[in-house]
Amino acid sequence: MNNKDKQMIYYKAKEFVLEAGERIRQKMHCPFVIETKSNPNDLVTEIDQDTERFFAERIRSEFPTHRLLGEEGLGDHVKDLQGTLWIVDPIDGTMNFVHQKRNFAISVAVYQDGVGEIGLIYDVMTDCLYHAKRGEGAYKNGDLLRPLSKEKSLAEAIVGVNGIWATENTRVHKEGIQQLIRKVRGTRSYGSAALEFAYVAEGIMDAYVTMRLSPWDIAAGMVLVQEVGGMTTQANGKAVNMLMTNSIVATNKAIHQEIMEQYITLKKY
Ligand code: 2AM
Ligand code: CA
Ligand code: CA
Ligand code: CA
């Protein structure tokens, strides 16, 4: 992808995201259908699906050679990362969308041959857009985000973690997560993976730890975190695989190793 193409795709991606956000704000005050997916707490609404359809139509019409990987399955059946791939979560934080009418985001990333080139995370209700192009820094609206502190200790860190991982579960030994929760200054759980990544990039959270996320939850956030000098890996330190679910440790780098080595022991299954 040359710079001119990247600039144009970025411009269009931003346009799509802002328009999609406006559509959500308009529709959300009328009654809408809510269904469940994998379990009774895993919600999806017709607005999630409408929004993904909006992206699919826009991307197909403006960029017919690009492919789309979206949570609601209205994109392509993606089995490799070749070419230009849009990775879209139309509403990240659907539970918040349904129950709180806030704290949800649209997450859009553009990857070229597996490399994250563009990341956009739009907090729809606050009209706040986090955006980044690889190698050109990350922004919150018009403000350049500063490089993350590399000196912070775990004892001074605010860490994003869902309390579920501190209970009995199939993925991680809960004792380590419980110790991590005791060790850090504070924990937060916002219910939108994309926003939690954005907060790490903004430096208002020092790490985000979770045991299972899909590519559309993390694709844009990883570009943002990378641009401010942070890092994202699986919880065992391996590189994230954008074609499957991953455990995630995203941090300001200072505390990455310590979190992985001392507090996270994955279960084998
Ligand atoms: P979603 O709202 O797009 O589904 C909430 O803890 C975070 O985890 C959200 O980013 C949510 O994304 C994501 N998530 C991924 N898989 C989930 C699942 N099966 N049920 C609920 N949230 C899930
Ligand atoms: Ca979902
Ligand atoms: Ca999501
Ligand atoms: Ca979603």
Coordinates of N, CA and C in Angstrom, one line a residue, residues 42-164:
D42 N -24.5 -12.9 25.8 CA -23.8 -12.5 24.6 C -24.8 -12.0 23.6
L43 N -25.0 -10.6 23.6 CA -26.1 -10.0 23.0 C -25.7 -9.5 21.6
V44 N -26.7 -9.4 20.7 CA -26.5 -8.8 19.4 C -27.8 -8.1 19.1
T45 N -27.8 -6.9 18.5 CA -29.0 -6.2 18.1 C -29.1 -6.0 16.6
E46 N -30.2 -5.6 16.1 CA -30.3 -5.4 14.7 C -29.5 -4.2 14.3
I47 N -29.1 -3.3 15.2 CA -28.3 -2.2 14.9 C -26.8 -2.6 14.7
D48 N -26.4 -3.7 15.4 CA -25.0 -4.2 15.2 C -25.0 -4.7 13.7
Q49 N -26.0 -5.4 13.3 CA -26.1 -6.0 12.0 C -26.2 -4.9 10.9
D50 N -27.1 -4.0 11.1 CA -27.3 -2.9 10.2 C -26.0 -2.1 10.0
T51 N -25.3 -1.9 11.1 CA -24.0 -1.1 11.0 C -23.0 -1.9 10.2
E52 N -22.9 -3.2 10.5 CA -21.9 -4.0 9.7 C -22.3 -4.0 8.2
R53 N -23.6 -4.1 7.9 CA -24.1 -4.1 6.5 C -23.7 -2.7 5.9
F54 N -23.8 -1.7 6.6 CA -23.4 -0.3 6.1 C -21.9 -0.3 5.7
F55 N -21.1 -0.9 6.5 CA -19.7 -0.9 6.2 C -19.4 -1.8 5.0
A56 N -20.1 -3.0 5.0 CA -19.9 -3.9 3.8 C -20.3 -3.2 2.5
E57 N -21.4 -2.5 2.5 CA -21.8 -1.9 1.3 C -20.9 -0.8 0.9
R58 N -20.4 0.0 1.8 CA -19.5 1.1 1.5 C -18.2 0.6 1.0
I59 N -17.7 -0.4 1.7 CA -16.3 -0.9 1.3 C -16.4 -1.5 -0.1
R60 N -17.5 -2.3 -0.3 CA -17.6 -3.0 -1.6 C -17.7 -2.0 -2.7
S61 N -18.4 -0.9 -2.4 CA -18.7 0.0 -3.5 C -17.4 0.9 -3.8
E62 N -16.7 1.3 -2.7 CA -15.6 2.2 -2.9 C -14.3 1.4 -3.2
F63 N -14.2 0.2 -2.6 CA -12.9 -0.6 -2.8 C -13.2 -2.0 -3.1
P64 N -13.7 -2.3 -4.3 CA -14.1 -3.6 -4.7 C -13.1 -4.7 -4.5
T65 N -11.8 -4.4 -4.5 CA -10.8 -5.4 -4.4 C -10.4 -5.7 -2.9
H66 N -10.9 -4.9 -2.0 CA -10.6 -5.1 -0.6 C -11.6 -6.2 0.0
R67 N -11.1 -6.8 1.1 CA -12.0 -7.8 1.7 C -12.4 -7.3 3.1
L68 N -13.5 -7.8 3.7 CA -13.9 -7.4 5.0 C -14.1 -8.6 5.9
L69 N -13.5 -8.5 7.1 CA -13.8 -9.4 8.2 C -14.5 -8.7 9.3
G70 N -15.8 -9.1 9.5 CA -16.6 -8.4 10.4 C -17.3 -9.4 11.4
E71 N -17.5 -8.9 12.6 CA -18.1 -9.8 13.6 C -19.4 -10.5 13.2
E72 N -20.2 -9.7 12.6 CA -21.6 -10.3 12.3 C -21.7 -11.1 11.0
G73 N -20.5 -11.3 10.4 CA -20.5 -12.3 9.3 C -21.0 -11.7 8.0
L74 N -21.2 -10.4 7.8 CA -21.7 -9.9 6.6 C -20.6 -9.5 5.6
G75 N -19.4 -9.8 6.0 CA -18.2 -9.5 5.1 C -17.9 -10.8 4.3
D76 N -16.6 -11.0 4.2 CA -16.1 -12.2 3.4 C -15.7 -13.3 4.4
H77 N -15.6 -14.5 3.8 CA -15.0 -15.6 4.6 C -13.5 -15.6 4.5
V78 N -12.9 -15.0 5.5 CA -11.5 -14.7 5.4 C -10.7 -15.8 6.0
K79 N -9.8 -16.4 5.2 CA -9.0 -17.5 5.7 C -7.5 -17.2 5.7
D80 N -7.1 -16.0 5.1 CA -5.7 -15.6 5.1 C -5.7 -14.1 5.2
L81 N -4.5 -13.5 5.3 CA -4.4 -12.1 5.5 C -3.8 -11.3 4.3
Q82 N -3.9 -12.0 3.1 CA -3.3 -11.4 1.9 C -4.1 -10.2 1.5
G83 N -3.4 -9.2 0.9 CA -4.1 -8.1 0.3 C -4.6 -7.1 1.4
T84 N -5.6 -6.3 1.0 CA -6.1 -5.2 1.9 C -7.4 -5.8 2.5
L85 N -7.3 -5.8 3.9 CA -8.4 -6.4 4.7 C -8.9 -5.4 5.7
W86 N -10.2 -5.1 5.6 CA -10.8 -4.3 6.7 C -11.3 -5.3 7.8
I87 N -11.0 -4.9 9.0 CA -11.5 -5.7 10.1 C -12.4 -4.8 11.0
V88 N -13.7 -5.2 11.0 CA -14.7 -4.2 11.6 C -15.5 -4.9 12.7
D89 N -15.5 -4.2 13.8 CA -16.5 -4.5 14.8 C -17.5 -3.4 14.8
P90 N -18.8 -3.6 14.3 CA -19.7 -2.5 14.1 C -20.1 -1.9 15.5
I91 N -20.3 -2.7 16.5 CA -20.5 -2.2 17.9 C -19.7 -3.0 18.8
D92 N -18.7 -2.5 19.4 CA -17.9 -3.2 20.4 C -18.4 -2.7 21.8
G93 N -18.9 -3.7 22.5 CA -19.6 -3.3 23.8 C -21.1 -3.3 23.6
T94 N -21.6 -4.3 23.0 CA -23.0 -4.4 22.7 C -23.8 -4.4 24.0
M95 N -23.3 -5.1 25.0 CA -24.0 -5.1 26.3 C -24.2 -3.7 26.9
N96 N -23.1 -2.9 26.8 CA -23.2 -1.5 27.2 C -24.2 -0.7 26.3
F97 N -24.1 -1.0 25.0 CA -25.0 -0.3 24.1 C -26.5 -0.6 24.5
V98 N -26.8 -1.8 24.8 CA -28.2 -2.2 25.2 C -28.6 -1.7 26.6
H99 N -27.7 -1.9 27.6 CA -28.0 -1.5 29.0 C -27.8 -0.1 29.4
Q100 N -26.7 0.4 28.8 CA -26.2 1.7 29.3 C -26.4 2.9 28.3
K101 N -26.5 2.5 27.1 CA -26.6 3.5 26.0 C -25.3 4.4 26.0
R102 N -24.2 3.8 26.4 CA -22.9 4.5 26.3 C -21.8 3.5 26.5
N103 N -20.6 3.9 26.4 CA -19.4 3.0 26.6 C -19.4 1.9 25.5
F104 N -19.7 2.3 24.3 CA -19.5 1.3 23.2 C -18.8 2.1 22.1
A105 N -18.3 1.3 21.2 CA -17.4 1.9 20.1 C -17.6 1.2 18.8
I106 N -17.3 1.9 17.7 CA -17.1 1.2 16.4 C -15.6 1.1 16.3
S107 N -15.2 -0.1 15.9 CA -13.7 -0.4 15.7 C -13.5 -0.8 14.3
V108 N -12.6 -0.1 13.6 CA -12.3 -0.4 12.2 C -10.8 -0.3 12.0
A109 N -10.3 -1.4 11.4 CA -8.9 -1.4 11.1 C -8.7 -1.8 9.6
V110 N -7.6 -1.4 9.0 CA -7.2 -1.8 7.7 C -5.8 -2.4 7.8
Y111 N -5.8 -3.7 7.4 CA -4.5 -4.4 7.4 C -4.1 -4.7 5.9
Q112 N -2.8 -4.6 5.7 CA -2.2 -4.9 4.4 C -1.3 -6.1 4.5
D113 N -1.6 -7.2 3.9 CA -0.8 -8.4 4.0 C -0.4 -8.7 5.5
G114 N -1.4 -8.6 6.4 CA -1.2 -8.9 7.8 C -0.7 -7.8 8.7
V115 N -0.3 -6.7 8.1 CA 0.3 -5.6 8.9 C -0.8 -4.5 9.1
G116 N -1.0 -4.1 10.3 CA -2.0 -3.1 10.7 C -1.6 -1.7 10.2
E117 N -2.3 -1.2 9.3 CA -1.9 0.1 8.7 C -2.7 1.3 9.3
I118 N -4.0 1.0 9.5 CA -4.9 2.0 10.0 C -5.7 1.5 11.1
G119 N -5.9 2.3 12.2 CA -6.8 1.9 13.3 C -7.7 3.0 13.7
L120 N -9.0 2.8 13.8 CA -10.0 3.8 14.2 C -10.9 3.2 15.3
I121 N -11.0 3.9 16.4 CA -11.9 3.5 17.4 C -12.8 4.7 17.7
Y122 N -14.1 4.6 17.5 CA -15.0 5.7 17.7 C -15.9 5.5 18.9
D123 N -15.7 6.3 19.9 CA -16.7 6.3 21.0 C -17.9 7.1 20.6
V124 N -18.9 6.4 20.3 CA -20.1 7.0 19.6 C -20.8 8.0 20.4
M125 N -21.0 7.8 21.7 CA -21.8 8.7 22.4 C -21.0 10.0 22.9
T126 N -19.7 9.9 23.0 CA -18.9 11.1 23.3 C -18.4 11.7 22.1
D127 N -18.6 11.1 20.9 CA -18.1 11.7 19.7 C -16.6 11.8 19.7
C128 N -16.0 10.8 20.2 CA -14.5 10.9 20.4 C -13.9 9.8 19.5
L129 N -13.0 10.3 18.6 CA -12.4 9.3 17.6 C -10.9 9.2 17.9
Y130 N -10.5 8.0 18.2 CA -9.1 7.6 18.3 C -8.7 7.1 16.9
H131 N -7.6 7.6 16.4 CA -7.2 7.2 15.1 C -5.7 7.2 14.9
A132 N -5.2 6.2 14.1 CA -3.8 6.1 13.9 C -3.5 5.5 12.5
K133 N -2.4 6.0 11.9 CA -1.8 5.3 10.8 C -0.5 4.8 11.2
R134 N -0.1 3.6 10.7 CA 1.2 3.1 11.1 C 2.3 4.0 10.7
G135 N 3.2 4.3 11.7 CA 4.4 5.1 11.5 C 4.1 6.6 11.6
E136 N 2.8 7.0 11.8 CA 2.5 8.4 11.8 C 1.8 8.9 13.1
G137 N 1.9 8.1 14.1 CA 1.4 8.5 15.4 C -0.1 8.2 15.6
A138 N -0.6 8.3 16.8 CA -2.0 8.1 17.1 C -2.6 9.4 17.7
Y139 N -3.8 9.6 17.4 CA -4.5 10.8 17.8 C -5.8 10.5 18.5
K140 N -6.2 11.4 19.4 CA -7.5 11.4 20.0 C -8.2 12.7 19.5
N141 N -9.1 12.6 18.6 CA -9.6 13.7 17.8 C -8.4 14.4 17.2
G142 N -8.2 15.7 17.5 CA -7.1 16.4 16.8 C -5.8 16.4 17.6
D143 N -5.8 15.7 18.8 CA -4.6 15.7 19.6 C -3.7 14.5 19.4
L144 N -2.5 14.8 19.2 CA -1.5 13.7 19.1 C -1.3 13.0 20.5
L145 N -1.4 11.7 20.5 CA -1.2 11.0 21.8 C 0.3 10.9 22.1
R146 N 0.7 11.1 23.3 CA 2.1 11.1 23.6 C 2.6 9.7 23.8
P147 N 3.9 9.5 23.6 CA 4.5 8.2 23.8 C 4.3 7.8 25.3
L148 N 4.0 6.5 25.5 CA 3.7 6.0 26.8 C 4.9 5.9 27.7
S149 N 4.7 6.1 29.0 CA 5.8 6.1 30.0 C 6.3 4.6 30.0
K150 N 7.7 4.6 30.0 CA 8.3 3.3 30.1 C 8.8 2.9 31.5
E151 N 8.5 3.8 32.4 CA 9.0 3.6 33.8 C 8.0 3.2 34.8
K152 N 6.8 3.1 34.4 CA 5.8 2.9 35.4 C 5.9 1.5 36.1
S153 N 5.8 1.4 37.4 CA 5.8 0.1 38.0 C 4.4 -0.5 38.1
L154 N 4.3 -1.8 38.3 CA 3.0 -2.4 38.4 C 2.2 -1.9 39.5
A155 N 2.9 -1.5 40.6 CA 2.3 -1.0 41.8 C 1.6 0.3 41.6
E156 N 2.0 1.0 40.5 CA 1.4 2.3 40.2 C 0.4 2.2 39.0
A157 N 0.2 1.0 38.5 CA -0.5 0.8 37.3 C -2.0 0.6 37.5
I158 N -2.8 1.2 36.5 CA -4.2 0.8 36.4 C -4.3 -0.2 35.3
V159 N -4.9 -1.3 35.6 CA -5.0 -2.4 34.7 C -6.5 -2.7 34.3
G160 N -6.7 -2.8 33.1 CA -8.1 -3.2 32.6 C -8.2 -4.8 32.6
V161 N -9.1 -5.3 33.4 CA -9.3 -6.7 33.5 C -10.7 -7.0 33.8
N162 N -11.3 -8.0 33.2 CA -12.7 -8.4 33.5 C -12.6 -9.4 34.6
G163 N -13.4 -9.1 35.7 CA -13.4 -9.9 36.9 C -13.6 -11.4 36.6
I164 N -14.2 -11.7 35.5 CA -14.5 -13.1 35.2 C -13.2 -14.0 35.2

